[in-house]
Amino acid sequence: MRPTHSIKEVSARIIDGRAIAARVRAEVARDVELFMERAGRRPGLATVLVGEDPGSAVYVAGKQRACTEVGMVPFDRRLPADVSFEQVTEELRTLNSDEDVNGVLLQLPVPGHLDGPALTSLIDPDKDVDGLTPVNAGLLSLGSPGLRPCTPLGVMELLADSGVELEGAEAVVVGRSNLFGKPMAALLLMQNATVTTCHSRTRDLRGVCSRADVLIAAVGRPRLIGAGFVKPGAVVIDVGMNRLTPEQAGNASGLVGDVDFAGVVELASAITPVPGGVGPMTIAFLLRNTLQAARRQARIEA
Ligand code: NAP
C-alpha cells in the first residue's frame, strides 16, 4: 500500500526517484511479456537522432538500452547534422507506417537549420510517445485520454507514490515550456489542484512560490529556488538538470537542480534530490508510453 503523507507535516523526506522508476520499469517489463503473449510480438520504439551532439547521443543510448531491458525492440535511426527537413520528414513517415514500430521519438534539440516543433508535429499521434504533438497536447488540455509528456507523468507518479494529496492543494509550477511546464500544470489541474504557472515575467516569484503546498521547479537556473521560496511543510519537486563544473557543483556528478537542496531540505516535508529524483522517471514513462501506444495499436486492453 502506498504511504499517506500529509503536506502539513515538517520532516523532509527524500523522494527516491531511482527506486520508484525501477518499480515502474519492472511493471512495464512484466506487462511487455503479457503483451507478447497476446499480440505475438514485442512493442517497438524508434529513436531519431539528428547530428552528433554528445549529450543527445548519451540520452538516446540510454533510451535504447532501457527499451531492451524491458523486452521491447529498439530501432536506432541516425541522420547526419546537415540533413534536410525533407529527409527527416521522410524518415518520420517511414517510421509512422512501420507496423513493428509502436513509438517514435525525435530527440530534441535538432540542429538549428531544422524546425524541431514542425518535425515533431509530423509524428503519428498514436506513436507520439513523448506526447509533444499538437494532437496530444490538445487532448491533454481538454482533459481527454492521450499520450502525455514523460517527465510530467513521472512527477505525477512521484507525488502519487509519496501519498501527496493534490485535491484542492495549491500547486505552483515554475516554468512554462511545452515540454514540461504546460503539461505539468494540466496534469495537476486534472487532479483538482489549484494551479499557478510562473515564468520569467512573474512579478513576485518568491511570494507566489511560498504559497505552494506543492512546488515544482523546471527553470534551468541552478539553485534559483532557495529557502525563502518554500512554505514550511511543502512538497518540493526539482526538475532542473544543470551541469556545472566540478568546482561549482559540490557533488560528484556535477549535476545540480533548480532548488537549493541544502537550504530547503529542512523546511520541506518531502523533496526530490538531483540527481536521483525526477531524472530517472523520464525514461521509465517513455517505456510506459510505448507500451500504452502498442496496446492501443493492437487493440489490447490494459
Ligand atoms: P525551458 O524550455 O528553457 O523553459 C524554462 C522556463 O523557465 C521558461 O518558461 C522560462 O520563462 C522560465 N524561467 C527562466 N528563468 C526564470 C526565472 N528567473 N524566474 C522564473 N522563471 C524563469 O526549459 P525546460 O525544457 O522546461 O527545462 C527546465 C529544466 O528542467 C532544465 O534544467 C531541464 O534540463 C530540466 N528538465 C529535466 C528533465 C528530466 O528528465 N529530469 C526533463 C525536462 C526538463 P519564459 O517562458 O518566460 O522564458
Short mmCIF file of C-alpha atoms and ligand atoms in Angstrom, two decimals:
data_model
loop_
_atom_site.label_atom_id
_atom_site.label_comp_id
_atom_site.label_asym_id
_atom_site.label_seq_id
_atom_site.Cartn_x
_atom_site.Cartn_y
_atom_site.Cartn_z
CA MET A 1 0.00 0.00 0.00
CA ARG A 2 1.20 3.50 -0.76
CA PRO A 3 2.14 5.61 2.30
CA THR A 4 -0.04 8.59 3.10
CA HIS A 5 1.89 11.77 3.55
CA SER A 6 0.48 14.97 4.98
CA ILE A 7 1.79 18.10 3.29
CA LYS A 8 1.47 19.99 6.59
CA GLU A 9 3.97 17.80 8.44
CA VAL A 10 7.52 19.17 8.57
CA SER A 11 10.01 16.29 8.21
CA ALA A 12 11.93 16.42 4.95
CA ARG A 13 11.63 13.07 3.32
CA ILE A 14 13.81 12.40 0.32
CA ILE A 15 11.70 11.08 -2.56
CA ASP A 16 13.72 8.26 -4.12
CA GLY A 17 13.16 8.61 -7.87
CA ARG A 18 15.56 5.77 -8.67
CA ALA A 19 13.56 3.28 -6.61
CA ILE A 20 10.19 4.47 -7.94
CA ALA A 21 11.47 4.42 -11.54
CA ALA A 22 12.83 0.89 -11.02
CA ARG A 23 9.40 -0.22 -9.81
CA VAL A 24 7.69 1.35 -12.87
CA ARG A 25 10.21 -0.30 -15.21
CA ALA A 26 9.68 -3.69 -13.57
CA GLU A 27 5.90 -3.28 -14.05
CA VAL A 28 6.44 -2.38 -17.71
CA ALA A 29 8.73 -5.41 -18.20
CA ARG A 30 6.05 -7.69 -16.72
CA ASP A 31 3.34 -6.12 -18.91
CA VAL A 32 5.52 -6.41 -22.03
CA GLU A 33 5.52 -10.19 -21.52
CA LEU A 34 1.71 -10.16 -21.24
CA PHE A 35 1.55 -8.07 -24.42
CA MET A 36 3.89 -10.54 -26.13
CA GLU A 37 1.60 -13.45 -25.17
CA ARG A 38 -1.45 -11.73 -26.60
CA ALA A 39 -0.03 -9.89 -29.61
CA GLY A 40 2.67 -12.41 -30.62
CA ARG A 41 5.29 -9.69 -30.92
CA ARG A 42 7.11 -7.16 -28.79
CA PRO A 43 6.47 -3.39 -28.68
CA GLY A 44 8.97 -1.39 -30.76
CA LEU A 45 10.38 2.06 -30.00
CA ALA A 46 12.22 4.13 -32.62
CA THR A 47 14.53 6.99 -31.71
CA VAL A 48 15.62 9.51 -34.34
CA LEU A 49 18.84 11.38 -33.62
CA VAL A 50 19.95 14.15 -35.97
CA GLY A 51 23.60 15.15 -35.71
CA GLU A 52 26.34 14.14 -33.29
CA ASP A 53 25.63 16.19 -30.16
CA PRO A 54 27.32 14.08 -27.44
CA GLY A 55 24.69 14.87 -24.77
CA SER A 56 21.83 13.84 -27.08
CA ALA A 57 23.73 10.68 -28.10
CA VAL A 58 24.03 9.70 -24.41
CA TYR A 59 20.27 10.24 -23.88
CA VAL A 60 19.41 8.18 -26.97
CA ALA A 61 21.76 5.36 -25.93
CA GLY A 62 20.06 5.31 -22.51
CA LYS A 63 16.62 5.07 -24.12
CA GLN A 64 17.74 2.27 -26.45
CA ARG A 65 19.25 0.31 -23.56
CA ALA A 66 16.19 0.79 -21.33
CA CYS A 67 13.99 -0.44 -24.17
CA THR A 68 15.95 -3.69 -24.49
CA GLU A 69 15.97 -4.18 -20.70
CA VAL A 70 12.15 -4.29 -20.55
CA GLY A 71 11.89 -6.64 -23.53
CA MET A 72 10.95 -4.08 -26.19
CA VAL A 73 12.59 -3.80 -29.61
CA PRO A 74 14.66 -0.63 -30.15
CA PHE A 75 15.06 0.99 -33.58
CA ASP A 76 18.00 3.39 -33.73
CA ARG A 77 17.81 5.91 -36.60
CA ARG A 78 20.71 8.35 -37.02
CA LEU A 79 20.83 11.17 -39.54
CA PRO A 80 23.77 13.49 -40.30
CA ALA A 81 23.77 17.02 -38.86
CA ASP A 82 23.33 18.61 -42.32
CA VAL A 83 20.27 16.55 -43.25
CA SER A 84 17.39 18.45 -44.90
CA PHE A 85 13.91 18.97 -43.40
CA GLU A 86 12.52 16.79 -46.20
CA GLN A 87 14.89 13.92 -45.38
CA VAL A 88 13.88 13.94 -41.70
CA THR A 89 10.23 14.10 -42.79
CA GLU A 90 10.80 11.02 -44.97
CA GLU A 91 12.36 9.12 -42.06
CA LEU A 92 9.45 10.01 -39.75
CA ARG A 93 6.90 8.97 -42.40
CA THR A 94 8.66 5.63 -42.84
CA LEU A 95 8.54 5.00 -39.09
CA ASN A 96 4.91 6.14 -38.88
CA SER A 97 3.93 3.45 -41.37
CA ASP A 98 6.16 0.67 -39.98
CA GLU A 99 3.91 -1.79 -38.08
CA ASP A 100 6.82 -3.06 -35.99
CA VAL A 101 7.34 0.44 -34.59
CA ASN A 102 4.79 1.46 -31.94
CA GLY A 103 6.54 4.57 -30.63
CA VAL A 104 8.55 7.26 -32.43
CA LEU A 105 10.57 9.96 -30.77
CA LEU A 106 12.63 12.69 -32.33
CA GLN A 107 15.48 13.59 -29.98
CA LEU A 108 15.45 17.33 -29.29
CA PRO A 109 17.03 19.75 -29.84
CA VAL A 110 17.63 19.25 -33.55
CA PRO A 111 20.33 21.29 -35.38
CA GLY A 112 19.49 24.98 -35.81
CA HIS A 113 18.54 24.82 -39.52
CA LEU A 114 15.68 22.41 -38.72
CA ASP A 115 12.33 23.33 -37.14
CA GLY A 116 12.02 20.90 -34.20
CA PRO A 117 8.34 21.57 -33.36
CA ALA A 118 7.34 21.31 -37.05
CA LEU A 119 9.13 17.95 -37.34
CA THR A 120 7.66 16.69 -34.06
CA SER A 121 4.18 17.51 -35.34
CA LEU A 122 4.71 15.03 -38.22
CA ILE A 123 4.88 12.07 -35.83
CA ASP A 124 1.72 9.94 -35.89
CA PRO A 125 -0.15 11.00 -32.69
CA ASP A 126 -0.77 7.30 -31.90
CA LYS A 127 3.03 6.74 -31.89
CA ASP A 128 3.91 10.05 -30.19
CA VAL A 129 5.43 8.55 -27.02
CA ASP A 130 6.89 11.93 -26.00
CA GLY A 131 3.35 13.37 -26.01
CA LEU A 132 4.51 16.52 -27.79
CA THR A 133 2.44 16.59 -30.98
CA PRO A 134 -0.30 19.24 -31.22
CA VAL A 135 -2.93 16.47 -31.14
CA ASN A 136 -1.72 15.01 -27.85
CA ALA A 137 -1.08 18.47 -26.33
CA GLY A 138 -4.65 19.40 -27.29
CA LEU A 139 -6.10 16.20 -25.82
CA LEU A 140 -4.27 16.92 -22.57
CA SER A 141 -5.56 20.45 -22.36
CA LEU A 142 -9.10 19.11 -22.92
CA GLY A 143 -8.55 16.52 -20.19
CA SER A 144 -9.14 13.73 -22.75
CA PRO A 145 -7.16 10.47 -22.96
CA GLY A 146 -3.93 10.60 -24.98
CA LEU A 147 -0.18 10.17 -24.75
CA ARG A 148 1.32 12.58 -22.19
CA PRO A 149 4.86 14.01 -21.96
CA CYS A 150 7.09 11.64 -19.97
CA THR A 151 8.67 13.94 -17.37
CA PRO A 152 5.38 15.46 -16.09
CA LEU A 153 3.93 11.92 -15.95
CA GLY A 154 6.97 10.92 -13.91
CA VAL A 155 6.40 13.79 -11.48
CA MET A 156 2.75 12.76 -11.05
CA GLU A 157 3.95 9.25 -10.18
CA LEU A 158 6.45 10.60 -7.62
CA LEU A 159 3.64 12.59 -5.98
CA ALA A 160 1.24 9.63 -6.01
CA ASP A 161 3.85 7.22 -4.68
CA SER A 162 4.60 9.68 -1.87
CA GLY A 163 0.91 9.90 -0.97
CA VAL A 164 0.68 13.63 -1.66
CA GLU A 165 -2.94 14.83 -1.66
CA LEU A 166 -3.42 17.08 -4.70
CA GLU A 167 -7.14 17.74 -4.50
CA GLY A 168 -7.58 21.40 -3.53
CA ALA A 169 -3.84 21.85 -2.89
CA GLU A 170 -2.01 24.98 -4.06
CA ALA A 171 0.39 23.75 -6.74
CA VAL A 172 2.94 26.13 -8.25
CA VAL A 173 4.92 25.20 -11.37
CA VAL A 174 7.90 27.40 -12.18
CA GLY A 175 8.48 27.17 -15.95
CA ARG A 176 6.02 27.14 -18.86
CA SER A 177 7.77 25.12 -21.56
CA ASN A 178 5.74 22.95 -23.91
CA LEU A 179 7.97 20.04 -22.90
CA PHE A 180 7.36 20.30 -19.18
CA GLY A 181 5.70 23.30 -17.52
CA LYS A 182 2.47 23.45 -19.52
CA PRO A 183 1.71 19.71 -19.48
CA MET A 184 2.68 19.56 -15.79
CA ALA A 185 0.16 22.26 -14.94
CA ALA A 186 -2.53 20.49 -17.00
CA LEU A 187 -1.94 17.15 -15.23
CA LEU A 188 -2.11 18.82 -11.80
CA LEU A 189 -5.33 20.55 -12.79
CA MET A 190 -6.82 17.21 -13.84
CA GLN A 191 -6.15 16.04 -10.27
CA ASN A 192 -8.07 19.08 -8.94
CA ALA A 193 -5.07 21.04 -7.64
CA THR A 194 -5.30 24.84 -7.71
CA VAL A 195 -2.50 25.53 -10.19
CA THR A 196 -0.34 28.60 -10.75
CA THR A 197 2.29 28.69 -13.51
CA CYS A 198 5.26 31.05 -13.08
CA HIS A 199 7.79 32.17 -15.69
CA SER A 200 10.48 34.76 -16.31
CA ARG A 201 7.97 37.66 -16.20
CA THR A 202 6.29 36.62 -12.95
CA ARG A 203 6.45 39.69 -10.69
CA ASP A 204 6.79 38.19 -7.24
CA LEU A 205 8.21 34.72 -7.83
CA ARG A 206 9.22 34.28 -4.19
CA GLY A 207 5.78 35.33 -2.93
CA VAL A 208 3.89 33.06 -5.33
CA CYS A 209 6.17 30.08 -4.64
CA SER A 210 5.88 30.48 -0.89
CA ARG A 211 2.08 29.91 -1.12
CA ALA A 212 2.60 26.46 -2.62
CA ASP A 213 1.71 23.19 -0.94
CA VAL A 214 3.38 21.52 -3.91
CA LEU A 215 6.20 23.44 -5.58
CA ILE A 216 7.64 22.18 -8.87
CA ALA A 217 10.69 23.89 -10.36
CA ALA A 218 11.63 23.45 -14.05
CA VAL A 219 13.61 26.54 -14.91
CA GLY A 220 17.17 25.60 -15.80
CA ARG A 221 18.73 28.03 -13.27
CA PRO A 222 20.99 26.36 -10.68
CA ARG A 223 19.60 26.64 -7.13
CA LEU A 224 17.20 29.51 -8.02
CA ILE A 225 14.59 28.25 -5.53
CA GLY A 226 16.00 28.88 -2.05
CA ALA A 227 14.54 28.60 1.45
CA GLY A 228 12.71 31.95 1.14
CA PHE A 229 10.56 30.47 -1.67
CA VAL A 230 9.30 27.47 0.30
CA LYS A 231 6.40 27.26 2.73
CA PRO A 232 7.24 25.03 5.72
CA GLY A 233 5.82 21.59 5.04
CA ALA A 234 5.62 22.00 1.27
CA VAL A 235 6.44 19.17 -1.12
CA VAL A 236 9.25 20.30 -3.44
CA ILE A 237 9.92 18.65 -6.81
CA ASP A 238 13.11 19.68 -8.59
CA VAL A 239 13.04 19.04 -12.33
CA GLY A 240 16.11 21.15 -13.12
CA MET A 241 19.20 19.48 -14.53
CA ASN A 242 22.06 21.94 -14.62
CA ARG A 243 25.53 20.76 -15.46
CA LEU A 244 28.21 22.65 -13.52
CA THR A 245 31.98 22.46 -13.44
CA PRO A 246 33.25 20.18 -10.62
CA GLU A 247 34.40 23.24 -8.65
CA GLN A 248 30.95 24.86 -8.85
CA ALA A 249 28.85 21.77 -8.31
CA GLY A 250 29.80 20.49 -4.90
CA ASN A 251 28.54 16.97 -5.74
CA ALA A 252 30.24 14.14 -7.56
CA SER A 253 28.01 14.14 -10.64
CA GLY A 254 28.34 17.84 -11.47
CA LEU A 255 24.57 17.94 -11.82
CA VAL A 256 22.50 20.36 -9.72
CA GLY A 257 18.85 21.20 -9.73
CA ASP A 258 16.87 24.44 -9.72
CA VAL A 259 16.33 24.09 -5.97
CA ASP A 260 18.89 24.92 -3.29
CA PHE A 261 18.56 21.45 -1.76
CA ALA A 262 20.66 22.15 1.35
CA GLY A 263 18.67 25.30 2.15
CA VAL A 264 15.23 23.77 1.52
CA VAL A 265 15.58 20.22 2.87
CA GLU A 266 14.87 21.23 6.48
CA LEU A 267 11.75 23.20 5.50
CA ALA A 268 10.04 20.88 3.06
CA SER A 269 8.01 17.84 4.10
CA ALA A 270 9.31 15.93 1.07
CA ILE A 271 11.81 16.78 -1.64
CA THR A 272 13.41 15.20 -4.70
CA PRO A 273 17.20 15.18 -4.93
CA VAL A 274 19.22 15.92 -8.07
CA PRO A 275 20.42 13.50 -9.28
CA GLY A 276 18.15 10.60 -8.32
CA GLY A 277 14.78 12.37 -8.20
CA VAL A 278 12.83 13.29 -11.35
CA GLY A 279 15.58 12.31 -13.83
CA PRO A 280 15.12 8.50 -13.70
CA MET A 281 11.34 8.86 -14.11
CA THR A 282 11.50 10.23 -17.65
CA ILE A 283 12.78 7.06 -19.31
CA ALA A 284 10.52 4.89 -17.15
CA PHE A 285 7.49 6.77 -18.53
CA LEU A 286 8.83 6.70 -22.07
CA LEU A 287 8.72 2.91 -21.75
CA ARG A 288 5.26 3.01 -20.22
CA ASN A 289 4.01 5.29 -23.01
CA THR A 290 5.45 2.92 -25.62
CA LEU A 291 3.58 0.01 -24.06
CA GLN A 292 0.39 2.13 -23.94
CA ALA A 293 0.82 3.02 -27.63
CA ALA A 294 1.48 -0.62 -28.58
CA ARG A 295 -1.62 -1.81 -26.72
CA ARG A 296 -3.78 0.82 -28.37
CA GLN A 297 -2.46 -0.02 -31.85
CA ALA A 298 -3.03 -3.75 -31.21
CA ARG A 299 -6.44 -3.03 -29.61
CA ILE A 300 -5.39 -4.82 -26.44
CA GLU A 301 -6.90 -3.61 -23.16
CA ALA A 302 -4.53 -2.86 -20.24
P1 NAP B 1 12.95 25.87 -20.94
O1 NAP B 1 12.22 25.49 -22.17
O2 NAP B 1 14.23 26.63 -21.05
O3 NAP B 1 11.94 26.69 -20.00
C1 NAP B 1 12.38 27.31 -18.85
C2 NAP B 1 11.23 28.04 -18.21
O4 NAP B 1 11.72 28.71 -17.05
C3 NAP B 1 10.62 29.12 -19.11
O5 NAP B 1 9.21 29.05 -19.03
C4 NAP B 1 11.16 30.42 -18.54
O6 NAP B 1 10.26 31.51 -18.63
C5 NAP B 1 11.30 30.06 -17.06
N1 NAP B 1 12.31 30.90 -16.40
C6 NAP B 1 13.55 31.17 -16.81
N2 NAP B 1 14.18 31.98 -15.93
C7 NAP B 1 13.28 32.22 -14.94
C8 NAP B 1 13.33 32.98 -13.76
N3 NAP B 1 14.44 33.63 -13.39
N4 NAP B 1 12.23 33.02 -12.99
C9 NAP B 1 11.12 32.34 -13.34
N5 NAP B 1 11.03 31.59 -14.45
C10 NAP B 1 12.10 31.55 -15.24
O7 NAP B 1 13.30 24.58 -20.08
P2 NAP B 1 12.58 23.16 -19.87
O8 NAP B 1 12.79 22.32 -21.08
O9 NAP B 1 11.21 23.31 -19.35
O10 NAP B 1 13.52 22.57 -18.73
C11 NAP B 1 13.67 23.23 -17.49
C12 NAP B 1 14.68 22.49 -16.65
O11 NAP B 1 14.21 21.16 -16.43
C13 NAP B 1 16.06 22.33 -17.31
O12 NAP B 1 17.06 22.34 -16.30
C14 NAP B 1 15.98 20.96 -17.95
O13 NAP B 1 17.25 20.35 -18.08
C15 NAP B 1 15.16 20.23 -16.91
N6 NAP B 1 14.42 19.09 -17.46
C16 NAP B 1 14.68 17.88 -16.92
C17 NAP B 1 14.01 16.78 -17.38
C18 NAP B 1 14.28 15.45 -16.75
O14 NAP B 1 14.11 14.41 -17.36
N7 NAP B 1 14.65 15.42 -15.49
C19 NAP B 1 13.09 16.89 -18.42
C20 NAP B 1 12.81 18.15 -18.94
C21 NAP B 1 13.49 19.25 -18.45
P3 NAP B 1 9.83 32.18 -20.06
O15 NAP B 1 8.85 31.22 -20.66
O16 NAP B 1 9.22 33.47 -19.67
O17 NAP B 1 11.10 32.30 -20.85
#
